[in-house]
Amino acid sequence: MDDLPAVIMLDQQSFSLPWPESSFKFEIESNPLARCWVAEATREADAPLMVAMIVIWLIIDEAHVATIAVHPEFRRKGIARRLLAFALIDAYHAGMEKSFLEVRRGNDAAISMYQRFGYHEVGVRRKYYQDNGEDAVLMDLDPLDLERLIPLQ
Ligand SMILES: CC(C)(COP(=O)(O)OP(=O)(O)OC[C@H]1O[C@@H](n2cnc3c(N)ncnc32)[C@H](O)[C@@H]1OP(=O)(O)O)[C@@H](O)C(=O)NCCC(=O)NCCS
């Protein structure tokens, strides 16, 4: 909960349809399926800075990546890759055998990252996003290969 204000700011900087504060509160405080993580960076003597967040829902044996974002000034440094790998490995130890997510068709950065993890496109939700009617691409990672995740962390 201490990270919530920074998470909300990051969400608003990163998405055209940010989550309301109540959604993050629900995930952190009330959703037993949610596993919420942040990544912090430390620069010289400064206090640690929250630079990335991820929410994963672990539903029986499937990890659904609900959201992931990295602060714009800290992108292309491998932070999302490491955070996603960490969160999937954590979910694996909690029983995950496969993973699933939705991503905007035009989000080349995210799709490229997910492909690096071995996610494959398995379907499309037409005009899924309310702001611009963009399609959602459904991707899954099945079965999970732990050996592939470990070097990505
Ligand atoms: C997508 C996002 C999380 C990637 O974060 P990041 O920390 O910059 O990503 P990384 O540096 O860990 O890169 C991991 C891989 O993602 C891909 N990638 C990341 N940014 C990319 C870009 N701008 N163009 C193409 N590929 C990119 C690459 O495959 C990269 O591997 P490489 O560096 O070996 O080429 C970040 O751009 C972001 O927060 N975007 C806004 C929120 C968002 O779209 N979240 C995804 C919702 S589904």
CSV table of N, CA and C and ligand atoms in Angstrom, one decimal:
chain,number,residue,atom,x,y,z
A,1,MET,N,0.8,-1.2,0.0
A,1,MET,CA,0.0,0.0,0.0
A,1,MET,C,0.9,1.3,0.0
A,2,ASP,N,2.1,1.2,0.6
A,2,ASP,CA,3.0,2.4,0.6
A,2,ASP,C,3.3,2.8,-0.9
A,3,ASP,N,3.4,1.8,-1.8
A,3,ASP,CA,3.7,2.1,-3.1
A,3,ASP,C,2.5,2.6,-4.0
A,4,LEU,N,1.3,2.6,-3.4
A,4,LEU,CA,0.2,2.8,-4.2
A,4,LEU,C,0.2,4.2,-5.0
A,5,PRO,N,0.5,5.3,-4.3
A,5,PRO,CA,0.5,6.6,-5.1
A,5,PRO,C,1.4,6.5,-6.3
A,6,ALA,N,2.6,5.9,-6.1
A,6,ALA,CA,3.6,5.9,-7.3
A,6,ALA,C,3.1,4.9,-8.3
A,7,VAL,N,2.4,3.8,-7.9
A,7,VAL,CA,1.9,2.9,-8.9
A,7,VAL,C,0.8,3.5,-9.7
A,8,ILE,N,0.0,4.3,-9.0
A,8,ILE,CA,-1.1,5.0,-9.8
A,8,ILE,C,-0.6,6.0,-10.8
A,9,MET,N,0.5,6.7,-10.4
A,9,MET,CA,1.1,7.6,-11.3
A,9,MET,C,1.7,6.9,-12.5
A,10,LEU,N,2.4,5.8,-12.2
A,10,LEU,CA,3.0,5.0,-13.3
A,10,LEU,C,1.9,4.5,-14.2
A,11,ASP,N,0.8,4.0,-13.7
A,11,ASP,CA,-0.3,3.4,-14.5
A,11,ASP,C,-0.8,4.5,-15.4
A,12,GLN,N,-1.0,5.7,-14.9
A,12,GLN,CA,-1.5,6.8,-15.7
A,12,GLN,C,-0.6,7.3,-16.8
A,13,GLN,N,0.8,7.2,-16.5
A,13,GLN,CA,1.8,7.5,-17.5
A,13,GLN,C,1.8,6.5,-18.6
A,14,SER,N,1.4,5.3,-18.3
A,14,SER,CA,1.7,4.1,-19.2
A,14,SER,C,0.5,3.7,-20.0
A,15,PHE,N,-0.7,4.0,-19.6
A,15,PHE,CA,-1.9,3.4,-20.2
A,15,PHE,C,-2.9,4.5,-20.6
A,16,SER,N,-3.6,4.3,-21.7
A,16,SER,CA,-4.7,5.3,-22.0
A,16,SER,C,-5.9,5.0,-21.3
A,17,LEU,N,-6.0,3.8,-20.7
A,17,LEU,CA,-7.2,3.4,-19.9
A,17,LEU,C,-6.6,2.9,-18.5
A,18,PRO,N,-6.1,3.9,-17.7
A,18,PRO,CA,-5.6,3.5,-16.4
A,18,PRO,C,-6.6,2.9,-15.5
A,19,TRP,N,-6.2,2.1,-14.5
A,19,TRP,CA,-7.1,1.5,-13.6
A,19,TRP,C,-7.5,2.6,-12.5
A,20,PRO,N,-8.7,2.5,-12.0
A,20,PRO,CA,-9.0,3.4,-10.9
A,20,PRO,C,-8.2,2.9,-9.6
A,21,GLU,N,-8.0,3.9,-8.7
A,21,GLU,CA,-7.3,3.6,-7.5
A,21,GLU,C,-7.9,2.4,-6.7
A,22,SER,N,-9.3,2.3,-6.8
A,22,SER,CA,-10.0,1.2,-6.1
A,22,SER,C,-9.6,-0.1,-6.6
A,23,SER,N,-9.3,-0.2,-7.9
A,23,SER,CA,-8.9,-1.5,-8.5
A,23,SER,C,-7.5,-2.0,-7.9
A,24,PHE,N,-6.6,-1.1,-7.8
A,24,PHE,CA,-5.3,-1.5,-7.2
A,24,PHE,C,-5.5,-1.8,-5.7
A,25,LYS,N,-6.3,-1.0,-5.0
A,25,LYS,CA,-6.5,-1.3,-3.6
A,25,LYS,C,-7.1,-2.7,-3.4
A,26,PHE,N,-8.1,-3.0,-4.3
A,26,PHE,CA,-8.7,-4.4,-4.3
A,26,PHE,C,-7.7,-5.5,-4.5
A,27,GLU,N,-6.8,-5.3,-5.5
A,27,GLU,CA,-5.8,-6.3,-5.8
A,27,GLU,C,-4.9,-6.5,-4.6
A,28,ILE,N,-4.5,-5.4,-4.0
A,28,ILE,CA,-3.5,-5.5,-2.9
A,28,ILE,C,-4.1,-6.1,-1.7
A,29,GLU,N,-5.3,-5.6,-1.3
A,29,GLU,CA,-5.8,-5.9,0.0
A,29,GLU,C,-6.8,-7.0,0.0
A,30,SER,N,-7.5,-7.2,-1.1
A,30,SER,CA,-8.7,-8.2,-1.0
A,30,SER,C,-8.7,-9.3,-2.0
A,31,ASN,N,-7.9,-9.2,-3.1
A,31,ASN,CA,-8.0,-10.3,-4.1
A,31,ASN,C,-7.0,-11.4,-3.7
A,32,PRO,N,-7.5,-12.6,-3.3
A,32,PRO,CA,-6.6,-13.6,-2.9
A,32,PRO,C,-5.8,-14.2,-4.1
A,33,LEU,N,-6.3,-14.0,-5.3
A,33,LEU,CA,-5.7,-14.6,-6.5
A,33,LEU,C,-4.5,-13.7,-6.9
A,34,ALA,N,-4.5,-12.4,-6.5
A,34,ALA,CA,-3.5,-11.4,-7.0
A,34,ALA,C,-2.1,-11.5,-6.4
A,35,ARG,N,-1.1,-11.5,-7.2
A,35,ARG,CA,0.3,-11.4,-6.7
A,35,ARG,C,0.8,-10.1,-7.3
A,36,CYS,N,1.1,-9.1,-6.4
A,36,CYS,CA,1.4,-7.7,-6.9
A,36,CYS,C,2.9,-7.5,-6.5
A,37,TRP,N,3.6,-7.0,-7.5
A,37,TRP,CA,5.1,-6.7,-7.2
A,37,TRP,C,5.4,-5.4,-7.8
A,38,VAL,N,6.4,-4.7,-7.2
A,38,VAL,CA,7.1,-3.6,-7.8
A,38,VAL,C,8.6,-3.8,-7.9
A,39,ALA,N,9.2,-3.1,-8.8
A,39,ALA,CA,10.7,-3.1,-8.9
A,39,ALA,C,11.2,-1.7,-8.5
A,40,GLU,N,12.2,-1.7,-7.7
A,40,GLU,CA,12.8,-0.4,-7.2
A,40,GLU,C,14.2,-0.3,-7.8
A,41,ALA,N,14.6,1.0,-8.1
A,41,ALA,CA,15.9,1.3,-8.6
A,41,ALA,C,16.5,2.2,-7.5
A,42,THR,N,17.8,2.1,-7.3
A,42,THR,CA,18.5,2.9,-6.4
A,42,THR,C,19.6,3.7,-7.1
A,43,ARG,N,19.6,5.0,-7.0
A,43,ARG,CA,20.6,5.8,-7.7
A,43,ARG,C,21.4,6.5,-6.7
A,44,GLU,N,22.7,6.2,-6.6
A,44,GLU,CA,23.6,6.8,-5.7
A,44,GLU,C,23.0,6.8,-4.3
A,45,ALA,N,23.0,8.0,-3.6
A,45,ALA,CA,22.5,8.0,-2.2
A,45,ALA,C,21.0,8.2,-2.1
A,46,ASP,N,20.4,8.3,-3.3
A,46,ASP,CA,18.9,8.6,-3.2
A,46,ASP,C,18.2,7.4,-2.6
A,47,ALA,N,17.0,7.7,-2.1
A,47,ALA,CA,16.1,6.7,-1.6
A,47,ALA,C,15.6,5.8,-2.8
A,48,PRO,N,15.3,4.5,-2.6
A,48,PRO,CA,14.9,3.7,-3.8
A,48,PRO,C,13.7,4.3,-4.4
A,49,LEU,N,13.6,4.2,-5.8
A,49,LEU,CA,12.6,4.7,-6.6
A,49,LEU,C,11.8,3.6,-7.2
A,50,MET,N,10.4,3.6,-7.1
A,50,MET,CA,9.6,2.6,-7.6
A,50,MET,C,9.5,2.8,-9.2
A,51,VAL,N,10.0,1.9,-9.9
A,51,VAL,CA,10.2,2.1,-11.4
A,51,VAL,C,9.3,1.2,-12.2
A,52,ALA,N,8.7,0.1,-11.6
A,52,ALA,CA,7.9,-0.8,-12.4
A,52,ALA,C,7.0,-1.6,-11.5
A,53,MET,N,5.9,-2.0,-12.1
A,53,MET,CA,4.9,-2.8,-11.3
A,53,MET,C,4.3,-3.9,-12.2
A,54,ILE,N,3.9,-4.9,-11.5
A,54,ILE,CA,3.2,-6.0,-12.2
A,54,ILE,C,2.1,-6.6,-11.3
A,55,VAL,N,1.0,-6.9,-11.9
A,55,VAL,CA,-0.1,-7.7,-11.2
A,55,VAL,C,-0.3,-9.0,-11.9
A,56,ILE,N,-0.3,-10.1,-11.2
A,56,ILE,CA,-0.6,-11.4,-11.8
A,56,ILE,C,-1.7,-12.0,-11.0
A,57,TRP,N,-2.7,-12.6,-11.7
A,57,TRP,CA,-3.7,-13.4,-11.1
A,57,TRP,C,-3.4,-14.8,-11.2
A,58,LEU,N,-3.2,-15.5,-10.1
A,58,LEU,CA,-3.0,-17.0,-10.2
A,58,LEU,C,-4.3,-17.7,-10.0
A,59,ILE,N,-4.8,-18.2,-11.1
A,59,ILE,CA,-6.1,-18.9,-11.1
A,59,ILE,C,-5.9,-20.4,-11.3
A,60,ILE,N,-6.0,-21.1,-10.3
A,60,ILE,CA,-5.6,-22.5,-10.2
A,60,ILE,C,-4.2,-22.7,-10.7
A,61,ASP,N,-4.0,-23.2,-12.0
A,61,ASP,CA,-2.6,-23.4,-12.4
A,61,ASP,C,-2.2,-22.4,-13.5
A,62,GLU,N,-3.0,-21.4,-13.7
A,62,GLU,CA,-2.7,-20.4,-14.8
A,62,GLU,C,-2.5,-19.0,-14.2
A,63,ALA,N,-1.3,-18.4,-14.7
A,63,ALA,CA,-1.0,-17.1,-14.3
A,63,ALA,C,-1.4,-16.1,-15.4
A,64,HIS,N,-2.4,-15.2,-15.0
A,64,HIS,CA,-2.9,-14.2,-16.0
A,64,HIS,C,-2.1,-12.9,-15.7
A,65,VAL,N,-1.4,-12.4,-16.6
A,65,VAL,CA,-0.7,-11.1,-16.4
A,65,VAL,C,-1.7,-10.0,-16.6
A,66,ALA,N,-2.1,-9.4,-15.5
A,66,ALA,CA,-3.2,-8.4,-15.5
A,66,ALA,C,-2.7,-7.1,-15.9
A,67,THR,N,-1.5,-6.7,-15.5
A,67,THR,CA,-0.9,-5.4,-15.9
A,67,THR,C,0.6,-5.5,-15.6
A,68,ILE,N,1.3,-4.8,-16.4
A,68,ILE,CA,2.8,-4.6,-16.2
A,68,ILE,C,3.2,-3.3,-16.8
A,69,ALA,N,4.0,-2.5,-16.2
A,69,ALA,CA,4.4,-1.2,-16.7
A,69,ALA,C,5.8,-0.8,-16.1
A,70,VAL,N,6.6,-0.1,-16.9
A,70,VAL,CA,7.8,0.4,-16.4
A,70,VAL,C,7.8,1.9,-16.6
A,71,HIS,N,8.4,2.7,-15.7
A,71,HIS,CA,8.4,4.1,-15.8
A,71,HIS,C,9.1,4.5,-17.1
A,72,PRO,N,8.5,5.5,-17.8
A,72,PRO,CA,9.1,5.8,-19.1
A,72,PRO,C,10.6,6.1,-19.1
A,73,GLU,N,11.1,6.7,-18.1
A,73,GLU,CA,12.6,7.0,-18.1
A,73,GLU,C,13.4,5.8,-17.8
A,74,PHE,N,12.8,4.7,-17.5
A,74,PHE,CA,13.6,3.5,-17.1
A,74,PHE,C,13.3,2.3,-18.1
A,75,ARG,N,12.7,2.7,-19.2
A,75,ARG,CA,12.4,1.6,-20.2
A,75,ARG,C,13.7,1.2,-21.0
A,76,ARG,N,13.6,0.0,-21.6
A,76,ARG,CA,14.7,-0.5,-22.5
A,76,ARG,C,16.0,-0.8,-21.6
A,77,LYS,N,15.8,-1.1,-20.4
A,77,LYS,CA,16.9,-1.5,-19.5
A,77,LYS,C,16.8,-2.9,-19.0
A,78,GLY,N,15.8,-3.6,-19.5
A,78,GLY,CA,15.6,-5.0,-19.1
A,78,GLY,C,14.8,-5.1,-17.8
A,79,ILE,N,14.2,-4.0,-17.3
A,79,ILE,CA,13.5,-4.1,-16.1
A,79,ILE,C,12.2,-4.9,-16.2
A,80,ALA,N,11.4,-4.7,-17.3
A,80,ALA,CA,10.2,-5.5,-17.4
A,80,ALA,C,10.5,-7.0,-17.6
A,81,ARG,N,11.5,-7.2,-18.4
A,81,ARG,CA,11.9,-8.7,-18.6
A,81,ARG,C,12.2,-9.3,-17.2
A,82,ARG,N,13.0,-8.6,-16.4
A,82,ARG,CA,13.4,-9.2,-15.1
A,82,ARG,C,12.2,-9.4,-14.2
A,83,LEU,N,11.3,-8.3,-14.2
A,83,LEU,CA,10.2,-8.3,-13.3
A,83,LEU,C,9.2,-9.4,-13.7
A,84,LEU,N,8.9,-9.6,-15.0
A,84,LEU,CA,8.0,-10.6,-15.5
A,84,LEU,C,8.6,-12.0,-15.2
A,85,ALA,N,9.8,-12.2,-15.5
A,85,ALA,CA,10.4,-13.5,-15.2
A,85,ALA,C,10.3,-13.8,-13.7
A,86,PHE,N,10.7,-12.8,-12.9
A,86,PHE,CA,10.6,-13.0,-11.4
A,86,PHE,C,9.1,-13.4,-11.0
A,87,ALA,N,8.2,-12.6,-11.5
A,87,ALA,CA,6.8,-12.9,-11.1
A,87,ALA,C,6.3,-14.2,-11.6
A,88,LEU,N,6.7,-14.7,-12.8
A,88,LEU,CA,6.3,-16.0,-13.3
A,88,LEU,C,7.0,-17.1,-12.5
A,89,ILE,N,8.2,-16.9,-12.2
A,89,ILE,CA,8.9,-17.9,-11.4
A,89,ILE,C,8.2,-18.0,-10.0
A,90,ASP,N,7.9,-16.9,-9.4
A,90,ASP,CA,7.2,-16.9,-8.2
A,90,ASP,C,5.8,-17.7,-8.3
A,91,ALA,N,5.1,-17.4,-9.4
A,91,ALA,CA,3.8,-18.1,-9.6
A,91,ALA,C,4.0,-19.6,-9.9
A,92,TYR,N,5.1,-19.9,-10.5
A,92,TYR,CA,5.4,-21.3,-10.7
A,92,TYR,C,5.6,-22.0,-9.4
A,93,HIS,N,6.3,-21.4,-8.5
A,93,HIS,CA,6.5,-22.0,-7.2
A,93,HIS,C,5.2,-22.1,-6.4
A,94,ALA,N,4.2,-21.3,-6.8
A,94,ALA,CA,2.8,-21.3,-6.2
A,94,ALA,C,1.9,-22.2,-7.0
A,95,GLY,N,2.3,-22.9,-8.0
A,95,GLY,CA,1.5,-23.9,-8.7
A,95,GLY,C,1.2,-23.6,-10.1
A,96,MET,N,1.7,-22.5,-10.7
A,96,MET,CA,1.4,-22.1,-12.1
A,96,MET,C,2.1,-23.2,-13.0
A,97,GLU,N,1.3,-23.6,-14.0
A,97,GLU,CA,1.8,-24.4,-15.1
A,97,GLU,C,1.8,-23.8,-16.4
A,98,LYS,N,0.9,-22.7,-16.6
A,98,LYS,CA,0.8,-22.0,-17.8
A,98,LYS,C,0.5,-20.6,-17.6
A,99,SER,N,0.6,-19.7,-18.6
A,99,SER,CA,0.3,-18.3,-18.4
A,99,SER,C,-0.5,-17.8,-19.6
A,100,PHE,N,-1.2,-16.6,-19.4
A,100,PHE,CA,-2.1,-16.1,-20.3
A,100,PHE,C,-2.2,-14.6,-20.2
A,101,LEU,N,-2.4,-13.9,-21.3
A,101,LEU,CA,-2.5,-12.4,-21.2
A,101,LEU,C,-3.2,-11.9,-22.4
A,102,GLU,N,-3.6,-10.6,-22.3
A,102,GLU,CA,-4.2,-9.8,-23.4
A,102,GLU,C,-3.3,-8.6,-23.6
A,103,VAL,N,-3.1,-8.2,-24.9
A,103,VAL,CA,-2.2,-7.1,-25.2
A,103,VAL,C,-2.8,-6.4,-26.4
A,104,ARG,N,-2.7,-5.1,-26.5
A,104,ARG,CA,-3.2,-4.3,-27.6
A,104,ARG,C,-2.4,-4.8,-28.9
A,105,ARG,N,-3.1,-4.9,-30.0
A,105,ARG,CA,-2.5,-5.4,-31.2
A,105,ARG,C,-1.3,-4.5,-31.6
A,106,GLY,N,-1.4,-3.2,-31.3
A,106,GLY,CA,-0.4,-2.2,-31.7
A,106,GLY,C,0.8,-2.1,-30.7
A,107,ASN,N,0.7,-2.8,-29.7
A,107,ASN,CA,1.8,-2.7,-28.6
A,107,ASN,C,3.0,-3.5,-29.0
A,108,ASP,N,3.8,-3.1,-29.9
A,108,ASP,CA,4.9,-3.9,-30.4
A,108,ASP,C,5.9,-4.2,-29.3
A,109,ALA,N,6.1,-3.2,-28.4
A,109,ALA,CA,7.2,-3.4,-27.4
A,109,ALA,C,6.8,-4.6,-26.5
A,110,ALA,N,5.5,-4.6,-26.1
A,110,ALA,CA,5.0,-5.6,-25.1
A,110,ALA,C,5.0,-7.0,-25.9
A,111,ILE,N,4.4,-7.0,-27.1
A,111,ILE,CA,4.3,-8.3,-27.8
A,111,ILE,C,5.7,-8.9,-28.1
A,112,SER,N,6.7,-8.0,-28.4
A,112,SER,CA,8.0,-8.5,-28.6
A,112,SER,C,8.6,-9.1,-27.3
A,113,MET,N,8.3,-8.5,-26.2
A,113,MET,CA,8.8,-9.0,-24.9
A,113,MET,C,8.1,-10.4,-24.6
A,114,TYR,N,6.8,-10.4,-24.8
A,114,TYR,CA,6.1,-11.7,-24.5
A,114,TYR,C,6.6,-12.8,-25.4
A,115,GLN,N,6.9,-12.5,-26.7
A,115,GLN,CA,7.4,-13.5,-27.6
A,115,GLN,C,8.7,-14.1,-27.1
A,116,ARG,N,9.5,-13.1,-26.5
A,116,ARG,CA,10.8,-13.6,-26.0
A,116,ARG,C,10.7,-14.6,-24.9
A,117,PHE,N,9.6,-14.5,-24.2
A,117,PHE,CA,9.3,-15.4,-23.1
A,117,PHE,C,8.7,-16.7,-23.6
A,118,GLY,N,8.3,-16.8,-24.9
A,118,GLY,CA,7.7,-18.0,-25.5
A,118,GLY,C,6.2,-17.9,-25.6
A,119,TYR,N,5.6,-16.7,-25.2
A,119,TYR,CA,4.1,-16.6,-25.4
A,119,TYR,C,3.8,-16.6,-26.9
A,120,HIS,N,2.7,-17.3,-27.2
A,120,HIS,CA,2.2,-17.3,-28.6
A,120,HIS,C,0.8,-16.8,-28.7
A,121,GLU,N,0.5,-16.2,-29.9
A,121,GLU,CA,-0.9,-15.6,-30.1
A,121,GLU,C,-1.8,-16.8,-30.2
A,122,VAL,N,-2.9,-16.8,-29.5
A,122,VAL,CA,-3.9,-17.9,-29.5
A,122,VAL,C,-5.3,-17.4,-29.9
A,123,GLY,N,-5.5,-16.1,-30.0
A,123,GLY,CA,-6.8,-15.6,-30.3
A,123,GLY,C,-6.8,-14.1,-30.3
A,124,VAL,N,-8.0,-13.5,-30.7
A,124,VAL,CA,-8.2,-12.1,-30.8
A,124,VAL,C,-9.5,-11.7,-30.2
A,125,ARG,N,-9.6,-10.6,-29.4
A,125,ARG,CA,-10.9,-10.1,-29.0
A,125,ARG,C,-11.0,-8.8,-29.8
A,126,ARG,N,-11.9,-8.8,-30.7
A,126,ARG,CA,-12.1,-7.7,-31.7
A,126,ARG,C,-12.6,-6.5,-30.9
A,127,LYS,N,-12.0,-5.3,-31.2
A,127,LYS,CA,-12.5,-4.0,-30.7
A,127,LYS,C,-12.6,-4.0,-29.2
A,128,TYR,N,-11.7,-4.6,-28.5
A,128,TYR,CA,-11.8,-4.9,-27.1
A,128,TYR,C,-11.6,-3.6,-26.3
A,129,TYR,N,-10.7,-2.7,-26.7
A,129,TYR,CA,-10.3,-1.5,-25.9
A,129,TYR,C,-11.3,-0.4,-26.2
A,130,GLN,N,-11.9,0.2,-25.1
A,130,GLN,CA,-13.0,1.1,-25.3
A,130,GLN,C,-12.5,2.5,-25.8
A,131,ASP,N,-11.2,2.9,-25.6
A,131,ASP,CA,-10.8,4.2,-26.0
A,131,ASP,C,-10.7,4.4,-27.5
A,132,ASN,N,-10.1,3.3,-28.2
A,132,ASN,CA,-9.9,3.5,-29.6
A,132,ASN,C,-10.4,2.3,-30.4
A,133,GLY,N,-11.1,1.3,-29.8
A,133,GLY,CA,-11.6,0.2,-30.5
A,133,GLY,C,-10.6,-0.8,-31.0
A,134,GLU,N,-9.4,-0.7,-30.4
A,134,GLU,CA,-8.3,-1.6,-30.8
A,134,GLU,C,-8.5,-3.1,-30.4
A,135,ASP,N,-8.1,-4.0,-31.2
A,135,ASP,CA,-8.2,-5.4,-30.9
A,135,ASP,C,-7.3,-5.8,-29.7
A,136,ALA,N,-7.7,-6.7,-28.9
A,136,ALA,CA,-6.8,-7.4,-28.0
A,136,ALA,C,-6.3,-8.7,-28.5
A,137,VAL,N,-5.0,-8.9,-28.5
A,137,VAL,CA,-4.4,-10.2,-28.9
A,137,VAL,C,-4.3,-11.0,-27.6
A,138,LEU,N,-4.8,-12.3,-27.7
A,138,LEU,CA,-4.6,-13.2,-26.6
A,138,LEU,C,-3.4,-14.0,-26.8
A,139,MET,N,-2.5,-14.1,-25.7
A,139,MET,CA,-1.3,-14.9,-25.9
A,139,MET,C,-1.2,-15.8,-24.7
A,140,ASP,N,-0.7,-17.0,-25.0
A,140,ASP,CA,-0.5,-17.9,-23.9
A,140,ASP,C,0.9,-18.5,-23.9
A,141,LEU,N,1.3,-19.0,-22.8
A,141,LEU,CA,2.6,-19.6,-22.6
A,141,LEU,C,2.3,-21.0,-21.9
A,142,ASP,N,2.3,-22.0,-22.8
A,142,ASP,CA,1.8,-23.3,-22.3
A,142,ASP,C,2.5,-24.4,-23.1
A,143,PRO,N,3.3,-25.3,-22.5
A,143,PRO,CA,3.5,-25.3,-21.0
A,143,PRO,C,4.6,-24.4,-20.6
A,144,LEU,N,4.7,-24.1,-19.4
A,144,LEU,CA,5.7,-23.2,-18.9
A,144,LEU,C,7.1,-24.0,-18.9
A,145,ASP,N,8.1,-23.3,-19.3
A,145,ASP,CA,9.5,-23.9,-19.3
A,145,ASP,C,10.3,-23.1,-18.3
A,146,LEU,N,10.5,-23.6,-17.1
A,146,LEU,CA,11.2,-22.9,-16.1
A,146,LEU,C,12.6,-22.6,-16.5
A,147,GLU,N,13.2,-23.5,-17.2
A,147,GLU,CA,14.6,-23.3,-17.6
A,147,GLU,C,14.8,-22.1,-18.5
A,148,ARG,N,13.7,-21.8,-19.3
A,148,ARG,CA,13.7,-20.6,-20.2
A,148,ARG,C,13.6,-19.3,-19.4
A,149,LEU,N,12.8,-19.4,-18.3
A,149,LEU,CA,12.5,-18.2,-17.5
A,149,LEU,C,13.7,-17.8,-16.7
A,150,ILE,N,14.5,-18.7,-16.1
A,150,ILE,CA,15.5,-18.4,-15.2
A,150,ILE,C,16.5,-17.4,-15.7
A,151,PRO,N,17.0,-17.6,-17.0
A,151,PRO,CA,18.0,-16.6,-17.5
A,151,PRO,C,17.4,-15.2,-17.8
A,152,LEU,N,16.1,-15.1,-17.8
A,152,LEU,CA,15.5,-13.9,-18.1
A,152,LEU,C,15.3,-13.0,-16.9
A,153,GLN,N,15.5,-13.6,-15.7
A,153,GLN,CA,15.2,-12.9,-14.5
A,153,GLN,C,16.3,-11.8,-14.2
B,1,LIG,C1,6.2,-3.0,-22.5
B,1,LIG,C2,7.1,-2.4,-21.4
B,1,LIG,C3,6.6,-3.0,-20.0
B,1,LIG,C4,8.5,-3.0,-21.6
B,1,LIG,O1,9.3,-2.5,-20.5
B,1,LIG,P1,10.9,-2.4,-20.6
B,1,LIG,O2,11.5,-2.4,-19.2
B,1,LIG,O3,11.2,-1.2,-21.5
B,1,LIG,O4,11.3,-3.7,-21.4
B,1,LIG,P2,12.7,-4.4,-21.3
B,1,LIG,O5,13.8,-3.4,-21.4
B,1,LIG,O6,12.7,-5.4,-20.2
B,1,LIG,O7,12.7,-5.2,-22.7
B,1,LIG,C5,12.3,-6.6,-22.8
B,1,LIG,C6,12.0,-6.9,-24.2
B,1,LIG,O8,10.8,-6.2,-24.6
B,1,LIG,C7,10.9,-5.8,-26.0
B,1,LIG,N1,10.9,-4.4,-26.1
B,1,LIG,C8,10.8,-3.5,-25.0
B,1,LIG,N2,10.7,-2.3,-25.5
B,1,LIG,C9,10.6,-2.3,-26.8
B,1,LIG,C10,10.4,-1.4,-27.9
B,1,LIG,N3,10.3,-0.1,-27.6
B,1,LIG,N4,10.4,-1.8,-29.1
B,1,LIG,C11,10.5,-3.1,-29.4
B,1,LIG,N5,10.7,-4.1,-28.5
B,1,LIG,C12,10.8,-3.7,-27.2
B,1,LIG,C13,12.3,-6.4,-26.5
B,1,LIG,O9,12.0,-7.7,-27.0
B,1,LIG,C14,13.1,-6.4,-25.2
B,1,LIG,O10,14.1,-7.3,-25.3
B,1,LIG,P3,15.6,-6.8,-25.8
B,1,LIG,O11,15.9,-5.6,-24.9
B,1,LIG,O12,16.5,-7.9,-25.6
B,1,LIG,O13,15.4,-6.4,-27.2
B,1,LIG,C15,7.2,-0.9,-21.3
B,1,LIG,O14,7.4,-0.4,-22.6
B,1,LIG,C16,5.9,-0.2,-20.8
B,1,LIG,O15,5.8,0.0,-19.6
B,1,LIG,N6,5.0,0.1,-21.7
B,1,LIG,C17,3.7,0.8,-21.3
B,1,LIG,C18,2.8,-0.2,-20.6
B,1,LIG,C19,2.5,-1.4,-21.4
B,1,LIG,O16,2.3,-1.4,-22.6
B,1,LIG,N7,2.5,-2.6,-20.7
B,1,LIG,C20,2.2,-3.9,-21.4
B,1,LIG,C21,0.7,-4.1,-21.3
B,1,LIG,S1,0.3,-5.6,-22.1
